[in-house]
Coordinates of C-alpha atoms and ligand atoms in Angstrom, one line a residue:
X1 CA 0.0 0.0 0.0
X2 CA 1.4 3.4 -0.9
X3 CA 1.9 5.5 2.2
X4 CA -0.3 8.5 2.7
X5 CA 1.2 12.0 2.4
X6 CA 1.6 13.6 5.8
X7 CA -1.4 15.7 6.8
X8 CA -0.3 18.9 8.4
X9 CA -3.7 20.3 9.2
X10 CA -4.7 20.6 12.9
X11 CA -6.8 17.7 14.2
X12 CA -10.4 17.7 15.2
X13 CA -12.1 14.9 17.1
X14 CA -15.6 14.3 18.4
X15 CA -18.1 11.6 19.2
X16 CA -21.9 11.2 19.8
X17 CA -23.2 8.4 22.0
X18 CA -25.5 5.8 20.3
X19 CA -27.8 5.7 23.3
X20 CA -31.1 6.4 21.5
X21 CA -32.7 4.7 18.5
X22 CA -31.8 7.7 16.5
X23 CA -30.0 11.0 16.6
X24 CA -32.3 14.0 16.5
X25 CA -32.5 17.5 15.0
X26 CA -30.6 19.0 17.9
X27 CA -27.7 16.6 17.3
X28 CA -27.6 17.6 13.7
X29 CA -27.6 21.3 14.1
X30 CA -25.7 21.4 17.4
X31 CA -23.0 19.0 16.4
X32 CA -22.9 17.1 13.0
X33 CA -23.3 20.2 10.8
X34 CA -20.2 21.6 12.5
X35 CA -18.3 18.3 12.2
X36 CA -19.0 18.2 8.5
X37 CA -17.9 21.8 8.0
X38 CA -14.7 21.2 9.9
X39 CA -13.6 18.4 7.5
X40 CA -12.3 21.0 5.1
X41 CA -9.7 22.6 7.4
X42 CA -8.9 19.9 9.9
X43 CA -7.8 16.3 9.8
X44 CA -11.0 14.9 11.3
X45 CA -11.7 11.9 13.6
X46 CA -15.4 11.2 14.3
X47 CA -16.4 8.1 16.2
X48 CA -19.3 6.3 17.9
X49 CA -18.5 5.9 21.6
X50 CA -19.9 2.4 22.1
X51 CA -17.6 1.8 25.1
X52 CA -19.1 4.8 26.8
X53 CA -22.6 3.4 26.1
X54 CA -22.2 0.4 28.4
X55 CA -21.6 2.6 31.5
X56 CA -25.4 2.6 32.1
X57 CA -28.0 -0.2 31.8
X58 CA -28.2 -1.3 28.2
X59 CA -29.2 -4.1 25.9
X60 CA -26.4 -5.6 23.7
X61 CA -28.7 -6.2 20.7
X62 CA -30.0 -2.7 20.8
X63 CA -26.5 -1.2 21.2
X64 CA -25.3 -3.1 18.1
X65 CA -28.3 -1.9 16.0
X66 CA -27.9 1.7 17.3
X67 CA -24.3 1.7 16.4
X68 CA -25.2 0.9 12.8
X69 CA -27.9 3.5 12.8
X70 CA -25.4 6.1 14.2
X71 CA -22.9 5.3 11.5
X72 CA -25.5 5.6 8.8
X73 CA -26.8 8.8 10.2
X74 CA -23.3 10.4 10.4
X75 CA -22.7 9.4 6.8
X76 CA -26.1 10.8 5.8
X77 CA -25.2 14.0 7.6
X78 CA -22.2 14.4 5.4
X79 CA -19.3 12.9 7.3
X80 CA -17.1 11.8 4.4
X81 CA -15.1 8.6 5.0
X82 CA -12.7 9.5 2.2
X83 CA -11.6 12.6 4.1
X84 CA -12.3 11.8 7.7
X85 CA -11.8 8.7 10.0
X86 CA -15.3 7.5 10.9
X87 CA -15.2 4.6 13.3
X88 CA -16.5 2.7 16.3
X89 CA -14.6 3.3 19.5
X90 CA -14.4 -0.4 20.4
X91 CA -12.6 -1.0 17.1
X92 CA -9.6 0.9 18.4
X93 CA -8.3 -0.8 21.5
X94 CA -5.8 2.1 22.2
X95 CA -8.7 4.2 23.7
X96 CA -9.2 1.8 26.6
X97 CA -5.4 1.2 27.0
X98 CA -4.7 4.9 27.3
X99 CA -7.7 5.4 29.7
X100 CA -6.1 2.9 32.1
X101 CA -2.8 4.8 32.1
X102 CA -4.7 8.1 32.6
X103 CA -6.7 6.6 35.5
X104 CA -3.4 6.4 37.4
X105 CA -2.9 10.2 37.3
X106 CA -6.6 11.1 37.9
X107 CA -7.6 12.0 41.5
X108 CA -10.5 10.3 43.0
X109 CA -11.9 13.6 44.2
X110 CA -11.2 15.2 40.8
X111 CA -13.3 12.5 39.0
X112 CA -16.0 12.9 41.7
X113 CA -16.4 16.6 40.9
X114 CA -17.7 15.9 37.4
X115 CA -21.2 17.3 37.4
X116 CA -22.5 14.9 34.7
X117 CA -21.5 12.0 36.9
X118 CA -23.1 13.6 39.9
X119 CA -26.3 14.3 38.0
X120 CA -26.5 10.8 36.4
X121 CA -25.7 8.9 39.6
X122 CA -28.1 11.0 41.7
X123 CA -30.9 9.9 39.4
X124 CA -30.6 6.2 40.1
X125 CA -28.9 6.3 43.5
X126 CA -25.2 5.7 44.0
X127 CA -25.6 1.9 44.2
X128 CA -27.0 1.7 40.7
X129 CA -24.2 3.9 39.3
X130 CA -21.4 1.9 37.9
X131 CA -17.6 2.4 38.3
X132 CA -17.6 2.8 34.5
X133 CA -19.9 5.8 34.8
X134 CA -17.5 7.3 37.3
X135 CA -14.4 6.8 35.1
X136 CA -16.3 7.8 31.9
X137 CA -14.6 11.2 31.7
X138 CA -11.2 9.5 31.8
X139 CA -12.1 7.3 28.8
X140 CA -13.3 10.5 27.1
X141 CA -9.9 12.1 27.9
X142 CA -8.2 9.1 26.3
X143 CA -10.5 9.4 23.2
X144 CA -9.2 12.9 22.7
X145 CA -5.5 12.6 23.7
X146 CA -4.8 9.4 21.8
X147 CA -5.2 11.4 18.5
X148 CA -3.3 14.5 19.8
X149 CA -6.5 16.4 18.9
X150 CA -6.3 20.2 18.8
X151 CA -10.0 20.9 18.8
X152 CA -13.0 19.1 20.3
X153 CA -16.4 20.3 19.2
X154 CA -18.8 19.6 22.0
X155 CA -21.9 21.1 23.7
X156 CA -21.7 23.2 26.8
X157 CA -22.5 20.1 28.9
X158 CA -19.2 18.5 27.9
X159 CA -17.0 21.5 28.6
X160 CA -16.0 20.2 32.1
X161 CA -14.9 16.9 30.6
X162 CA -12.6 18.7 28.1
X163 CA -11.2 20.8 30.9
X164 CA -10.4 17.5 32.8
X165 CA -8.7 16.3 29.6
X166 CA -6.6 19.4 29.4
X167 CA -5.5 19.0 33.0
X168 CA -4.6 15.3 32.5
X169 CA -2.6 16.1 29.4
X170 CA -0.7 18.9 31.2
X171 CA -0.1 16.7 34.2
X172 CA 1.2 13.8 32.2
X173 CA 3.5 16.1 30.1
X174 CA 4.8 17.7 33.3
X175 CA 5.6 14.4 35.0
X176 CA 6.8 12.3 32.1
X177 CA 7.8 14.7 29.4
X178 CA 6.0 16.4 26.5
X179 CA 3.7 13.8 25.1
X180 CA 0.2 15.2 24.5
X181 CA -1.2 18.1 22.6
X182 CA -3.4 20.1 25.0
X183 CA -6.8 20.2 23.2
X184 CA -9.3 23.0 23.2
X185 CA -13.1 22.7 23.4
X186 CA -14.9 24.2 20.4
X187 CA -18.3 25.1 21.9
X188 CA -21.1 25.5 19.3
X189 CA -22.7 28.9 19.0
X190 CA -26.0 29.5 20.8
X191 CA -28.2 29.8 17.6
X192 CA -27.2 26.2 16.7
X193 CA -28.7 25.0 20.0
X194 CA -32.1 23.4 19.6
X195 CA -34.5 22.9 22.5
X196 CA -37.3 20.5 23.3
X197 CA -40.4 21.5 21.4
X198 CA -42.6 20.8 24.4
X199 CA -40.2 22.2 27.0
X200 CA -38.3 24.9 25.2
X201 CA -36.0 25.7 28.1
X202 CA -34.5 22.2 28.1
X203 CA -32.1 21.0 25.4
X204 CA -33.6 18.6 22.8
X205 CA -32.4 15.3 24.1
X206 CA -32.6 11.7 23.0
X207 CA -33.2 10.6 26.6
X208 CA -36.3 12.8 27.0
X209 CA -39.2 10.9 28.6
X210 CA -41.5 11.8 25.7
X211 CA -40.3 12.3 22.1
X212 CA -43.3 14.6 21.4
X213 CA -40.8 17.5 21.6
X214 CA -37.9 15.7 19.9
X215 CA -37.6 15.5 16.1
X216 CA -35.8 12.3 15.5
X217 CA -33.9 11.9 12.3
X218 CA -35.8 8.7 11.7
X219 CA -39.2 10.4 12.0
X220 CA -41.4 10.3 8.9
X221 CA -42.2 13.5 7.1
X222 CA -45.7 13.4 8.7
X223 CA -44.4 12.8 12.3
X224 CA -41.9 15.6 12.0
X225 CA -44.4 18.2 10.6
X226 CA -46.9 17.3 13.3
X227 CA -44.3 17.7 16.1
X228 CA -43.5 21.2 14.8
X229 CA -47.1 22.2 14.4
X230 CA -47.8 21.0 18.0
X231 CA -44.8 22.7 19.5
X232 CA -45.5 24.7 22.6
X233 CA -45.5 28.4 21.9
X234 CA -45.7 31.3 24.1
X235 CA -48.3 33.9 25.0
X236 CA -48.5 36.8 22.5
X237 CA -48.7 36.3 18.8
X238 CA -45.7 38.0 17.3
X239 CA -43.1 35.8 15.6
X240 CA -40.2 37.5 17.4
X241 CA -36.9 36.1 18.9
X242 CA -36.7 36.6 22.6
X243 CA -35.3 33.6 24.5
X244 CA -36.5 34.9 27.9
X245 CA -40.1 35.7 27.2
X246 CA -40.6 33.6 24.1
X247 CA -38.5 30.5 24.4
X248 CA -40.9 28.4 22.3
X249 CA -41.1 30.8 19.3
X250 CA -37.3 31.5 19.6
X251 CA -36.5 27.9 19.4
X252 CA -38.7 27.5 16.2
X253 CA -36.9 30.6 14.7
X254 CA -33.5 29.0 15.5
X255 CA -34.6 25.8 13.7
X256 CA -35.9 27.8 10.7
X257 CA -32.7 29.8 10.6
X258 CA -30.5 26.7 10.9
X259 CA -32.5 24.9 8.1
X260 CA -32.4 27.8 5.6
X261 CA -29.1 29.4 6.6
X262 CA -31.0 32.7 6.8
X263 CA -30.5 35.2 9.7
X264 CA -33.3 35.3 12.3
X265 CA -34.1 39.0 11.7
X266 CA -34.9 38.2 8.1
X267 CA -37.3 35.4 9.1
X268 CA -39.0 37.6 11.6
X269 CA -39.6 40.2 8.9
X270 CA -41.0 37.6 6.5
X271 CA -43.6 36.5 9.1
X272 CA -44.3 39.9 10.5
X273 CA -48.0 40.3 11.1
X274 CA -48.7 36.6 10.7
X275 CA -50.0 34.2 13.3
X276 CA -47.9 31.6 15.0
X277 CA -50.0 28.9 13.3
X278 CA -49.0 30.1 9.9
X279 CA -45.3 30.2 10.8
X280 CA -45.5 26.7 12.3
X281 CA -47.1 25.2 9.2
X282 CA -44.3 26.8 7.0
X283 CA -41.6 25.4 9.4
X284 CA -43.3 22.1 9.6
X285 CA -43.0 21.7 5.8
X286 CA -39.3 22.6 5.9
X287 CA -38.5 20.2 8.7
X288 CA -40.6 17.4 7.0
X289 CA -38.6 17.8 3.8
X290 CA -35.3 17.8 5.6
X291 CA -36.1 14.8 7.8
X292 CA -37.7 13.0 5.0
X293 CA -34.6 13.3 2.7
X294 CA -32.3 12.5 5.6
X295 CA -34.3 9.3 6.4
X296 CA -34.2 8.2 2.8
X297 CA -30.4 8.5 2.7
X298 CA -30.1 6.7 6.1
X299 CA -32.3 3.8 5.1
X300 CA -30.3 3.3 1.9
X301 CA -27.1 3.1 3.9
X302 CA -28.6 0.8 6.4
X303 CA -29.7 -1.6 3.7
X304 CA -26.1 -2.5 3.0
X305 CA -24.6 -3.6 6.3
X306 CA -21.5 -5.1 4.6
X307 CA -20.6 -1.7 3.2
X308 CA -21.2 0.0 6.5
X309 CA -18.8 -2.6 8.1
X310 CA -16.2 -1.8 5.4
X311 CA -16.5 1.9 6.0
X312 CA -16.1 1.5 9.8
X313 CA -13.2 -0.9 9.3
X314 CA -11.4 1.6 7.1
X315 CA -12.0 4.3 9.6
X316 CA -10.6 2.2 12.4
X317 CA -7.5 1.5 10.3
X318 CA -6.9 5.2 9.8
X319 CA -7.5 5.9 13.5
X320 CA -5.2 3.1 14.7
X321 CA -2.3 4.5 12.5
X322 CA -2.4 7.5 14.7
X323 CA -3.5 6.0 18.0
X324 CA -0.8 3.3 18.0
X325 CA 2.0 5.8 17.7
X326 CA 0.6 7.8 20.7
X327 CA 0.2 4.7 22.8
X328 CA 3.7 3.5 22.1
X329 CA 5.1 6.9 23.2
X330 CA 2.9 6.9 26.3
X331 CA 3.9 3.3 27.3
X332 CA 7.6 4.2 26.8
X333 CA 7.3 7.4 28.9
X334 CA 5.4 5.4 31.5
X335 CA 8.3 3.1 32.1
X336 CA 6.8 0.0 30.6
X337 CA 9.4 -2.4 29.0
X338 CA 8.5 -2.4 25.4
X339 CA 8.3 -5.9 23.7
X340 CA 11.3 -6.6 21.5
X341 CA 10.7 -6.7 17.7
X342 CA 10.6 -10.3 16.4
Ligands
LIG401 N1 -19.4 12.3 26.3 C1 -19.8 12.8 25.0 C2 -21.3 13.1 25.0 O1 -22.0 12.5 25.7 C3 -19.5 11.8 23.9 C4 -18.0 11.6 23.8 C5 -17.3 10.5 24.2 C6 -17.1 12.5 23.2 N2 -16.0 10.7 23.9 C7 -15.8 11.9 23.4 C8 -17.2 13.8 22.7 C9 -14.7 12.6 23.0 C10 -16.1 14.5 22.3 C11 -14.8 13.9 22.4 O2 -21.8 13.9 24.2

């Protein structure tokens, strides 16, 4: 195989958990759209964190199916396997190997201060929370550091995990010599944030109890349009962006703007003097077209599992080329005797 020319672009890395039956509109506008755009100027690594998915109660058959759906939806969103490494985390053993090394320099109290762990474990009681849920952020640090990533596009809720990652990288570098790139979080801008249609002050989330306010990327055209038309709106009647007093309409305006790439002010003008209902019907049609086309592309990809397997295998090969180099260096710096070449 001819060797690839060296890629001197900075590296970007991100992952999205396959914990629901589908990604949703919030994932698309809040994350995947940025991932796709970043492929031009960065050497990109995008993966499905299946190892993270087993830190809470789960069903193996479902996880397998959801991993395929996740892969198909990332491809449908525009992640290009020719340009980026798209892979499943469990295909690259170096993630777990590095996580173990990092766990040796992570403080127990430091890990205990992670607010996502505190929130998630509080929900089910500390007896039902697994050790894996506790060490989850260390595996996430390994995901990032194993590729020497420069930028990590994530939502606000993951900022603390990226901060921990930076601390661990600096600590390791300080104790054992320069080894890791210290990454930076790339937080998505507020207008790309999509909220629950029925509870427009909470983020749209795949783990929401009801999906009435969540547009799943597997929804039919009809389901999607209906969810938009039934979205909770605010008192008043003006189609106007005001997150504090009109979170419902503001969320719909954000979605309209994200789908059309038009500024909010222009959309407000277009619907000036019109009822909420009229605006919702127009947006419902737009969302239905988007989700419909997205679903068609996803189903086509899912129909050829062998091809999806090949895409993921190629992605893992690309990823391991980089990950194995970092792990070798880390093991050497850590004082492990390296096996002799045979
Ligand atoms: N924890 C992230 C989330 O729930 C997913 C994730 C795992 C991730 N490893 C990562 C994101 C590394 C960015 C980088 O959204």
